[in-house]
Coordinates of C-alpha atoms and ligand atoms in Angstrom, one line a residue:
M1 CA 0.0 0.0 0.0
D2 CA 1.3 3.4 -0.9
I3 CA 0.5 5.1 2.4
K4 CA 1.1 8.6 1.2
K5 CA -1.4 8.5 -1.7
V6 CA -4.0 6.9 0.5
H7 CA -3.9 9.9 2.7
I8 CA -5.5 11.9 -0.2
V9 CA -7.8 9.2 -1.3
I10 CA -9.4 8.3 2.1
P11 CA -10.7 11.8 2.9
I12 CA -11.9 12.3 -0.7
V13 CA -13.9 9.1 -0.5
M14 CA -15.2 9.8 3.0
A15 CA -16.1 13.3 2.0
G16 CA -17.9 12.0 -1.1
I17 CA -19.9 9.7 1.2
I18 CA -20.6 12.7 3.6
G19 CA -21.9 14.8 0.7
Y20 CA -24.0 11.9 -0.6
L21 CA -25.5 11.2 2.7
G22 CA -26.2 14.9 3.2
T23 CA -28.0 15.4 0.0
K24 CA -29.7 12.1 -0.8
I25 CA -30.6 10.3 2.5
M26 CA -30.8 12.4 5.5
D27 CA -31.5 15.9 4.4
I28 CA -30.9 17.1 8.0
K29 CA -28.7 20.1 8.1
K30 CA -27.3 19.6 11.5
V31 CA -26.0 16.2 10.7
H32 CA -23.7 17.9 8.3
I33 CA -21.7 19.1 11.2
V34 CA -21.7 15.8 13.1
I35 CA -20.9 13.3 10.3
P36 CA -17.9 15.0 8.9
I37 CA -16.5 15.5 12.4
V38 CA -16.9 11.8 13.1
M39 CA -15.5 10.9 9.7
A40 CA -12.6 13.2 10.1
G41 CA -11.9 11.7 13.5
I42 CA -11.7 8.3 11.9
I43 CA -9.4 9.7 9.2
G44 CA -7.2 11.3 11.8
Y45 CA -7.1 8.0 13.8
F46 CA -6.1 6.0 10.8
G47 CA -3.5 8.7 10.1
T48 CA -1.9 8.6 13.4
E49 CA -2.2 4.9 14.2
I50 CA -1.4 3.4 10.8
M51 CA 0.3 5.9 8.8
D52 CA 2.7 7.6 11.2
I53 CA 1.2 11.0 10.7
K54 CA 1.4 13.6 13.4
K55 CA -1.5 14.1 15.9
V56 CA -2.2 17.6 14.5
H57 CA -3.7 15.8 11.5
I58 CA -6.7 14.9 13.7
L59 CA -7.2 18.5 14.4
I60 CA -7.0 19.8 10.9
P61 CA -9.7 17.7 9.4
I62 CA -11.9 18.2 12.4
V63 CA -11.7 22.0 12.0
M64 CA -12.1 21.8 8.3
A65 CA -15.1 19.5 8.7
G66 CA -16.6 21.9 11.2
I67 CA -16.3 24.7 8.6
I68 CA -17.8 22.5 5.9
G69 CA -20.7 21.6 8.1
Y70 CA -21.2 25.2 9.1
L71 CA -21.1 26.4 5.5
G72 CA -23.5 23.7 4.6
T73 CA -26.1 24.6 7.2
K74 CA -25.8 28.3 7.6
I75 CA -24.8 29.9 4.4
M76 CA -25.3 28.0 1.2
D77 CA -28.1 25.5 1.8
I78 CA -27.6 24.1 -1.6
K79 CA -27.5 20.4 -1.4
E80 CA -25.4 19.6 -4.5
V81 CA -22.6 21.8 -3.3
H82 CA -22.3 19.5 -0.3
I83 CA -20.6 17.0 -2.5
L84 CA -18.2 19.5 -4.0
I85 CA -17.1 21.5 -0.9
P86 CA -16.1 18.5 1.2
I87 CA -14.3 17.0 -1.7
V88 CA -12.3 20.1 -2.3
M89 CA -11.7 20.5 1.5
A90 CA -10.7 16.9 1.8
G91 CA -8.2 17.4 -1.0
I92 CA -6.8 20.3 1.0
I93 CA -6.7 18.1 4.1
G94 CA -4.9 15.4 2.2
Y95 CA -2.5 17.9 0.7
L96 CA -1.8 19.5 4.1
G97 CA -0.9 16.1 5.4
I98 CA 1.6 15.4 2.7
P99 CA 4.5 17.8 3.5
H100 CA 4.8 16.2 6.9
I101 CA 5.4 12.8 5.4
S102 CA 8.7 11.8 3.8
W103 CA 8.1 10.9 0.2
P104 CA 10.3 8.2 -1.2
S105 CA 13.0 10.2 -3.0
S106 CA 13.7 9.3 -6.6
Q107 CA 17.3 9.9 -5.8
P108 CA 18.8 8.1 -2.9
V109 CA 19.7 10.6 -0.2
R110 CA 21.4 8.1 2.0
Q111 CA 23.2 5.0 1.2
V112 CA 22.9 2.3 3.8
D113 CA 26.1 0.5 4.4
L114 CA 25.0 -3.1 5.0
D115 CA 28.1 -3.9 6.9
E116 CA 27.1 -1.4 9.6
T117 CA 23.8 -3.0 10.4
S118 CA 25.1 -5.0 13.4
L119 CA 26.6 -1.8 14.9
V120 CA 23.2 0.0 14.7
I121 CA 21.6 -2.9 16.6
S122 CA 24.1 -2.8 19.5
R123 CA 23.8 1.0 19.8
Q124 CA 20.0 0.7 20.0
T125 CA 20.3 -1.6 23.1
D126 CA 22.6 0.9 24.9
L127 CA 20.3 3.9 24.3
N128 CA 17.2 2.1 25.4
E129 CA 18.9 1.1 28.6
A130 CA 20.0 4.7 29.2
F131 CA 16.6 6.2 28.6
S132 CA 14.7 3.6 30.6
V133 CA 15.7 5.4 33.9
L134 CA 14.0 8.6 32.8
P135 CA 10.5 9.4 34.3
S136 CA 7.7 9.0 31.8
I137 CA 6.5 12.5 30.9
P138 CA 3.8 12.3 28.3
H139 CA 4.1 15.8 26.7
I140 CA 7.8 15.4 26.1
S141 CA 8.8 13.5 22.9
R142 CA 10.6 10.4 23.9
P143 CA 13.5 9.1 21.8
S144 CA 12.5 6.8 19.1
S145 CA 12.8 3.1 20.0
Q146 CA 15.1 2.8 16.9
P147 CA 18.0 5.2 17.4
V148 CA 19.8 5.9 14.1
R149 CA 23.0 7.4 15.4
Q150 CA 25.2 7.6 18.4
V151 CA 27.4 10.6 19.1
D152 CA 30.6 10.0 21.0
L153 CA 30.2 12.7 23.7
D154 CA 33.6 11.9 25.2
E155 CA 35.5 12.6 22.0
T156 CA 38.2 15.2 22.6
S157 CA 37.5 18.4 20.6
L158 CA 40.3 19.4 18.2
V159 CA 41.9 22.7 19.1
I160 CA 44.2 24.3 16.7
S161 CA 47.1 26.3 18.1
R162 CA 47.1 30.1 17.8
M163 CA 48.1 31.2 14.3
S164 CA 48.6 34.4 12.4
Y165 CA 47.0 34.7 9.0
P166 CA 45.0 37.2 6.9
Q167 CA 41.5 37.8 8.2
P168 CA 38.6 36.5 6.0
F169 CA 35.8 39.0 5.2
V170 CA 32.3 37.9 4.1
D171 CA 32.1 40.8 1.6
K172 CA 35.5 40.1 0.0
P173 CA 35.4 36.7 -1.7
Q174 CA 38.8 35.3 -2.5
R175 CA 38.0 34.6 -6.1
T176 CA 35.2 36.1 -8.3
D177 CA 36.2 34.5 -11.6
V178 CA 35.3 30.9 -10.8
L179 CA 32.6 28.9 -9.2
L180 CA 33.6 28.2 -5.6
M181 CA 30.6 26.1 -4.5
S182 CA 28.4 23.6 -6.3
P183 CA 24.6 24.0 -6.2
W184 CA 24.6 21.3 -3.5
L185 CA 27.2 23.3 -1.5
A186 CA 30.2 21.2 -2.1
P187 CA 33.3 23.4 -2.1
I188 CA 35.3 23.5 -5.3
M189 CA 39.1 23.7 -4.7
W190 CA 40.8 26.6 -6.5
E191 CA 44.2 28.2 -5.8
G192 CA 43.6 31.3 -3.7
T193 CA 40.5 30.1 -1.9
F194 CA 42.0 28.3 1.1
N195 CA 44.7 28.6 3.7
R196 CA 46.8 25.4 3.7
D197 CA 48.4 26.2 7.1
I198 CA 45.0 26.2 8.8
L199 CA 44.0 23.0 7.0
N200 CA 47.3 21.3 7.9
A201 CA 46.9 22.3 11.6
Q202 CA 43.4 20.7 11.7
Y203 CA 44.4 17.7 9.7
R204 CA 47.6 16.7 11.6
Q205 CA 45.6 16.2 14.8
K206 CA 43.3 13.7 13.1
K207 CA 46.3 11.6 12.1
F208 CA 44.6 10.2 9.1
V209 CA 46.3 7.8 6.7
V210 CA 45.6 8.3 3.0
G211 CA 46.0 5.6 0.4
V212 CA 46.7 6.1 -3.3
A213 CA 45.8 3.4 -5.7
T214 CA 47.6 3.6 -9.1
F215 CA 48.2 1.1 -11.9
A216 CA 51.3 0.6 -14.1
V217 CA 50.6 -2.3 -16.4
K218 CA 52.5 -3.2 -19.5
K219 CA 54.3 -0.2 -21.0
Y220 CA 52.9 2.2 -18.4
V221 CA 55.7 1.1 -16.0
R222 CA 57.7 3.9 -17.6
F223 CA 55.5 6.4 -15.8
I224 CA 56.2 5.1 -12.3
E225 CA 59.3 7.1 -11.6
G226 CA 57.8 10.4 -12.7
F227 CA 54.6 9.8 -10.7
L228 CA 56.2 8.6 -7.5
G229 CA 59.0 11.1 -7.6
S230 CA 56.7 14.0 -7.9
A231 CA 54.0 12.6 -5.5
N232 CA 56.7 12.0 -2.9
K233 CA 57.4 15.8 -3.0
F234 CA 54.0 17.3 -3.7
F235 CA 51.3 14.9 -2.6
L236 CA 50.1 15.4 1.0
S237 CA 53.6 16.5 2.0
G238 CA 54.2 15.9 5.7
H239 CA 51.2 13.6 6.0
R240 CA 51.0 9.8 6.1
V241 CA 50.4 8.3 2.7
N242 CA 50.5 4.7 1.4
F243 CA 51.0 4.3 -2.3
Y244 CA 49.6 1.1 -3.6
L245 CA 51.1 0.4 -7.0
F246 CA 49.5 -2.4 -9.1
T247 CA 51.8 -3.7 -11.8
D248 CA 52.4 -6.8 -13.9
H249 CA 56.2 -6.0 -13.8
P250 CA 57.2 -5.6 -10.1
E251 CA 60.8 -6.1 -11.1
K252 CA 60.7 -3.0 -13.1
V253 CA 59.7 -0.7 -10.3
P254 CA 62.6 1.6 -9.7
S255 CA 64.0 1.7 -6.2
M256 CA 63.2 5.1 -4.8
K257 CA 63.8 6.8 -1.4
L258 CA 60.5 8.1 -0.2
A259 CA 59.8 10.6 2.7
P260 CA 59.6 8.9 6.1
E261 CA 55.8 9.3 6.3
K262 CA 55.3 7.8 2.8
S263 CA 55.2 4.1 2.0
L264 CA 55.1 2.1 -1.2
F265 CA 53.3 -1.2 -1.6
I266 CA 53.8 -3.1 -4.8
I267 CA 51.0 -5.4 -5.7
P268 CA 51.3 -7.8 -8.6
V269 CA 48.3 -7.7 -11.0
Q270 CA 47.6 -9.5 -14.3
N271 CA 47.5 -7.6 -17.5
Y272 CA 44.8 -7.6 -20.2
S273 CA 45.2 -7.4 -23.9
R274 CA 43.0 -4.4 -24.3
W275 CA 44.0 -1.2 -22.6
Q276 CA 40.4 -0.4 -22.0
D277 CA 40.1 -3.5 -19.8
I278 CA 43.1 -2.5 -17.8
S279 CA 41.5 0.9 -17.2
M280 CA 38.0 -0.5 -16.4
N281 CA 39.2 -3.4 -14.2
R282 CA 40.8 -0.9 -11.9
M283 CA 37.4 -0.4 -10.3
D284 CA 37.0 -4.1 -9.5
I285 CA 40.5 -4.4 -8.2
I286 CA 40.2 -1.4 -5.9
S287 CA 36.8 -2.5 -4.6
N288 CA 38.1 -6.0 -3.7
R289 CA 41.3 -4.6 -2.2
I290 CA 39.3 -2.3 0.0
R291 CA 37.2 -5.2 1.3
T292 CA 40.3 -7.4 2.0
H293 CA 42.9 -4.9 3.1
W294 CA 42.5 -1.1 2.8
H295 CA 39.5 -1.0 5.0
Y296 CA 41.9 -1.7 7.9
E297 CA 44.8 0.3 6.6
V298 CA 43.7 3.7 5.5
D299 CA 41.0 6.3 6.3
Y300 CA 40.8 7.9 2.8
L301 CA 41.6 6.5 -0.6
Y302 CA 42.3 8.1 -3.9
S303 CA 42.6 6.5 -7.3
M304 CA 45.0 8.2 -9.7
D305 CA 46.3 7.6 -13.3
I306 CA 50.0 6.8 -13.4
D307 CA 50.8 8.9 -16.5
V308 CA 50.8 12.1 -14.6
Q309 CA 53.2 14.3 -12.7
M310 CA 52.7 16.8 -9.9
F311 CA 54.1 20.3 -10.1
E312 CA 52.6 22.0 -7.1
H313 CA 51.3 20.9 -3.7
I314 CA 48.2 18.8 -3.5
G315 CA 47.4 18.9 0.2
V316 CA 44.7 18.2 2.7
E317 CA 42.3 20.4 0.8
I318 CA 41.5 17.2 -1.3
I319 CA 40.3 15.3 1.8
D320 CA 36.6 14.7 2.1
T321 CA 34.0 12.0 2.0
L322 CA 33.4 11.8 -1.7
V323 CA 35.7 13.7 -4.1
G324 CA 35.6 14.2 -7.8
T325 CA 37.9 16.2 -10.2
I326 CA 36.3 18.4 -12.9
S327 CA 37.8 17.5 -16.3
S328 CA 40.1 20.0 -17.8
W329 CA 38.7 19.2 -21.2
Q330 CA 35.1 19.9 -20.4
Y331 CA 34.7 22.3 -17.6
T332 CA 32.9 25.0 -19.6
K333 CA 30.9 22.7 -22.0
P334 CA 27.1 22.6 -21.7
R335 CA 26.0 19.3 -20.3
D336 CA 24.5 18.1 -23.6
S337 CA 27.7 18.5 -25.6
N338 CA 30.1 16.9 -23.2
S339 CA 31.2 13.3 -23.1
Y340 CA 28.6 11.6 -21.0
E341 CA 27.3 8.2 -22.1
R342 CA 23.8 8.9 -23.5
R343 CA 22.8 5.6 -25.0
P344 CA 20.1 4.3 -22.8
E345 CA 21.3 0.7 -23.4
S346 CA 24.4 1.3 -21.3
R347 CA 24.3 1.2 -17.5
A348 CA 26.4 4.4 -17.6
A349 CA 23.7 6.3 -19.5
I350 CA 22.8 9.8 -18.2
P351 CA 19.5 11.0 -19.7
S352 CA 19.7 14.1 -21.9
G353 CA 19.3 17.3 -20.0
E354 CA 21.0 15.9 -16.9
G355 CA 24.5 16.2 -15.6
D356 CA 26.5 18.5 -13.3
F357 CA 30.2 18.6 -14.2
Y358 CA 32.2 16.1 -16.3
Y359 CA 34.5 14.3 -13.9
A360 CA 37.8 12.8 -14.9
A361 CA 38.4 9.2 -13.8
S362 CA 42.1 10.0 -13.5
F363 CA 41.7 11.4 -9.9
Y364 CA 38.8 10.6 -7.5
G365 CA 38.5 9.4 -4.0
G366 CA 37.1 9.9 -0.6
S367 CA 36.6 7.9 2.6
V368 CA 37.4 4.2 2.2
S369 CA 33.7 3.3 2.6
E370 CA 32.5 5.8 0.0
V371 CA 35.2 4.7 -2.5
Y372 CA 34.2 1.1 -1.9
K373 CA 30.6 1.9 -2.7
L374 CA 31.6 3.9 -5.8
T375 CA 34.0 1.3 -7.3
T376 CA 31.6 -1.5 -6.5
A377 CA 28.7 0.2 -8.2
C378 CA 30.8 1.3 -11.2
F379 CA 32.2 -2.1 -11.8
K380 CA 28.7 -3.6 -11.5
G381 CA 27.7 -1.3 -14.4
V382 CA 30.8 -2.3 -16.4
T383 CA 29.9 -6.0 -15.9
E384 CA 26.3 -5.5 -16.9
D385 CA 27.3 -3.6 -20.0
R386 CA 29.7 -6.4 -20.9
A387 CA 26.9 -9.0 -20.5
N388 CA 24.7 -6.8 -22.8
G389 CA 27.5 -6.5 -25.4
I390 CA 28.0 -2.7 -24.9
E391 CA 30.9 -0.7 -23.7
A392 CA 30.4 2.8 -22.4
K393 CA 31.8 5.7 -24.4
W394 CA 34.6 6.5 -22.0
H395 CA 34.8 3.2 -20.2
E396 CA 34.8 3.4 -16.4
E397 CA 34.9 7.2 -16.6
S398 CA 31.4 7.1 -18.0
H399 CA 30.2 4.9 -15.1
L400 CA 32.0 7.2 -12.7
N401 CA 30.1 10.2 -14.1
K402 CA 26.8 8.5 -13.7
Y403 CA 27.6 7.5 -10.2
L404 CA 28.7 11.1 -9.2
L405 CA 25.6 12.5 -10.7
Y406 CA 23.4 10.5 -8.4
H407 CA 25.7 10.5 -5.4
K408 CA 26.8 14.1 -5.3
P409 CA 30.5 14.6 -4.3
T410 CA 31.0 16.4 -1.0
R411 CA 34.0 18.2 -2.5
L412 CA 35.2 19.0 -6.0
L413 CA 38.7 19.5 -7.3
S414 CA 39.0 22.1 -10.0
P415 CA 40.8 21.3 -13.2
E416 CA 44.0 22.5 -11.5
Y417 CA 44.1 19.0 -10.0
Y418 CA 44.3 17.3 -13.4
W419 CA 45.3 19.6 -16.2
D420 CA 45.7 18.0 -19.6
E421 CA 49.1 18.8 -21.0
E422 CA 47.7 19.3 -24.5
L423 CA 45.5 22.2 -23.6
P424 CA 46.5 25.8 -23.5
R425 CA 46.2 27.1 -19.9
P426 CA 43.5 29.8 -19.4
Q427 CA 43.9 32.6 -16.8
I428 CA 41.6 31.0 -14.3
I429 CA 44.0 28.0 -13.9
R430 CA 46.5 29.9 -11.7
V431 CA 48.5 26.8 -10.9
K432 CA 48.9 23.4 -12.6
R433 CA 49.2 21.1 -9.7
L434 CA 49.0 17.8 -11.6
S435 CA 49.3 17.3 -15.3
S436 CA 49.2 14.4 -17.7
V437 CA 52.5 13.3 -19.3
R438 CA 52.5 13.6 -23.1
K439 CA 52.5 10.2 -24.6
D440 CA 52.2 8.5 -28.0
L441 CA 48.9 6.7 -27.3
E442 CA 49.2 4.1 -30.0
E443 CA 52.8 3.2 -29.0
V444 CA 52.3 3.1 -25.3
R445 CA 49.1 1.1 -25.4
S446 CA 50.5 -1.5 -28.0
Ligands
LIG501 C1 41.0 8.6 -19.6 C2 40.9 8.8 -18.1 C3 41.3 7.5 -17.4 C4 40.4 6.4 -17.9 C5 40.5 6.3 -19.4 C6 39.4 5.3 -19.9 C7 41.3 11.2 -17.7 C8 42.3 12.2 -17.6 N1 41.8 9.9 -17.8 O1 42.5 8.5 -19.8 O2 41.2 7.7 -16.0 O3 39.1 6.7 -17.5 O4 40.2 7.5 -20.1 O5 39.1 5.5 -21.2 O6 40.2 11.4 -17.7 N2 46.8 1.7 -17.8 C9 47.9 0.9 -17.7 N3 48.4 0.2 -18.8 C10 47.7 0.4 -20.0 C11 46.6 1.2 -20.0 C12 46.2 1.9 -18.9 O7 48.5 0.7 -16.6 O8 48.2 -0.2 -20.9 C13 46.4 2.4 -16.5 C14 47.3 3.6 -16.2 O9 47.3 3.7 -14.8 C15 46.6 4.8 -16.8 C16 45.2 4.4 -16.7 O10 45.1 3.0 -16.8 O11 47.0 6.0 -16.2 C17 44.2 5.1 -17.7 O12 44.6 4.8 -19.0 P1 45.1 6.0 -19.9 O13 45.8 7.1 -19.1 O14 45.8 5.5 -21.1 O15 43.7 6.6 -20.4 P2 43.3 8.0 -21.0 O16 44.5 8.9 -21.0 O17 42.5 7.9 -22.2

């Protein structure tokens, strides 16, 4: 039963009966007050007992019904109208009830992590015990018998030490030439919009460990040195980072001295004859590795292409729950002319007229659990496409774009964080933090 719709239907049907009774059978004007009140009481009762609607919904239909009855007896005295007025009023009653009820959203607003179910149950027991000692006071809302979260009240608050830095002013935005916030209020990282010293001071206390997953399969081993050398210097400098390098040629990984807070883990991986499969299977490998290892090893995880180099600091401003990078190729294109997969047969399809930014698969990440959900969902799409004999336009990048459209990133990295070397740099790109390495595609993928 769709409980919400029934809330409109019941009063309309009831009101129809009221009107009918009023005009055809009883023809006693006073009854027009009594019957709708009784009926409305029933509606309200059903509303509160069955449908989880607030008590005020008893009051609204009763008052409305009183007005209906009054109008019927005192003012109009036209029997036919008794059908119409209660129906309209009942429609209003139903409509008033709706905003208080949560409608099932067409877009998921919360993703339930099935692995957390057992945790929720144990928290419920604790809370119930704690509240059972309180006296029963009827007019005070008691906590739901099903608590949905538990806040650790004993957690030590993070205090950052006194620092000297330029004062921020609300009427002096740091940048006026670029979008600083998405429509869902996710900040977009641009040079000149944040103070890295403040961020570092906050971040250091949290002692997070960040993982970076990158792949160097077949001829892409040639990019390892440039990637690791620059990442060692510029990627989360001074913070703990584990680089996880997947390769089919572990023996070709150059020996490199990394900063003390950085570690390199080399993980053998098979190769595939098609470069597209190497790229797409990254999603599956990352998802599996999170479940078996990374879940216990790192707090945040980022996936990065290997054929890149870093030229400026990429710091803790990239840390958030779900992070996407806006593609340097398509950051000004209208949504209908960029590279989304639009064929409805593909699981990566985004309907025409939809789309926020075009995200690059070369750099995305977030908390380990969010990246797990993302990679699992994207690879499921890849697998279903394979079974249906279709491959998305830009492979796993298309699936990533679909995912990030319906699971909005909590933070966005501007194209500074992946600038394609082939493009001329416009003024708004004040720094090129990370850039692709020029390559002969045919040669390197052969
Ligand atoms: C785009 C995406 C890339 C991926 C690809 C899929 C950007 C900037 N990059 O890059 O993330 O979605 O399209 O079409 O949006 N690899 C190997 N060996 C190979 C081939 C690939 O190790 O033989 C790995 C390597 O880590 C590489 C990554 O896969 O960085 C992506 O491949 P690519 O860089 O050749 O793909 P590209 O430049 O078309």
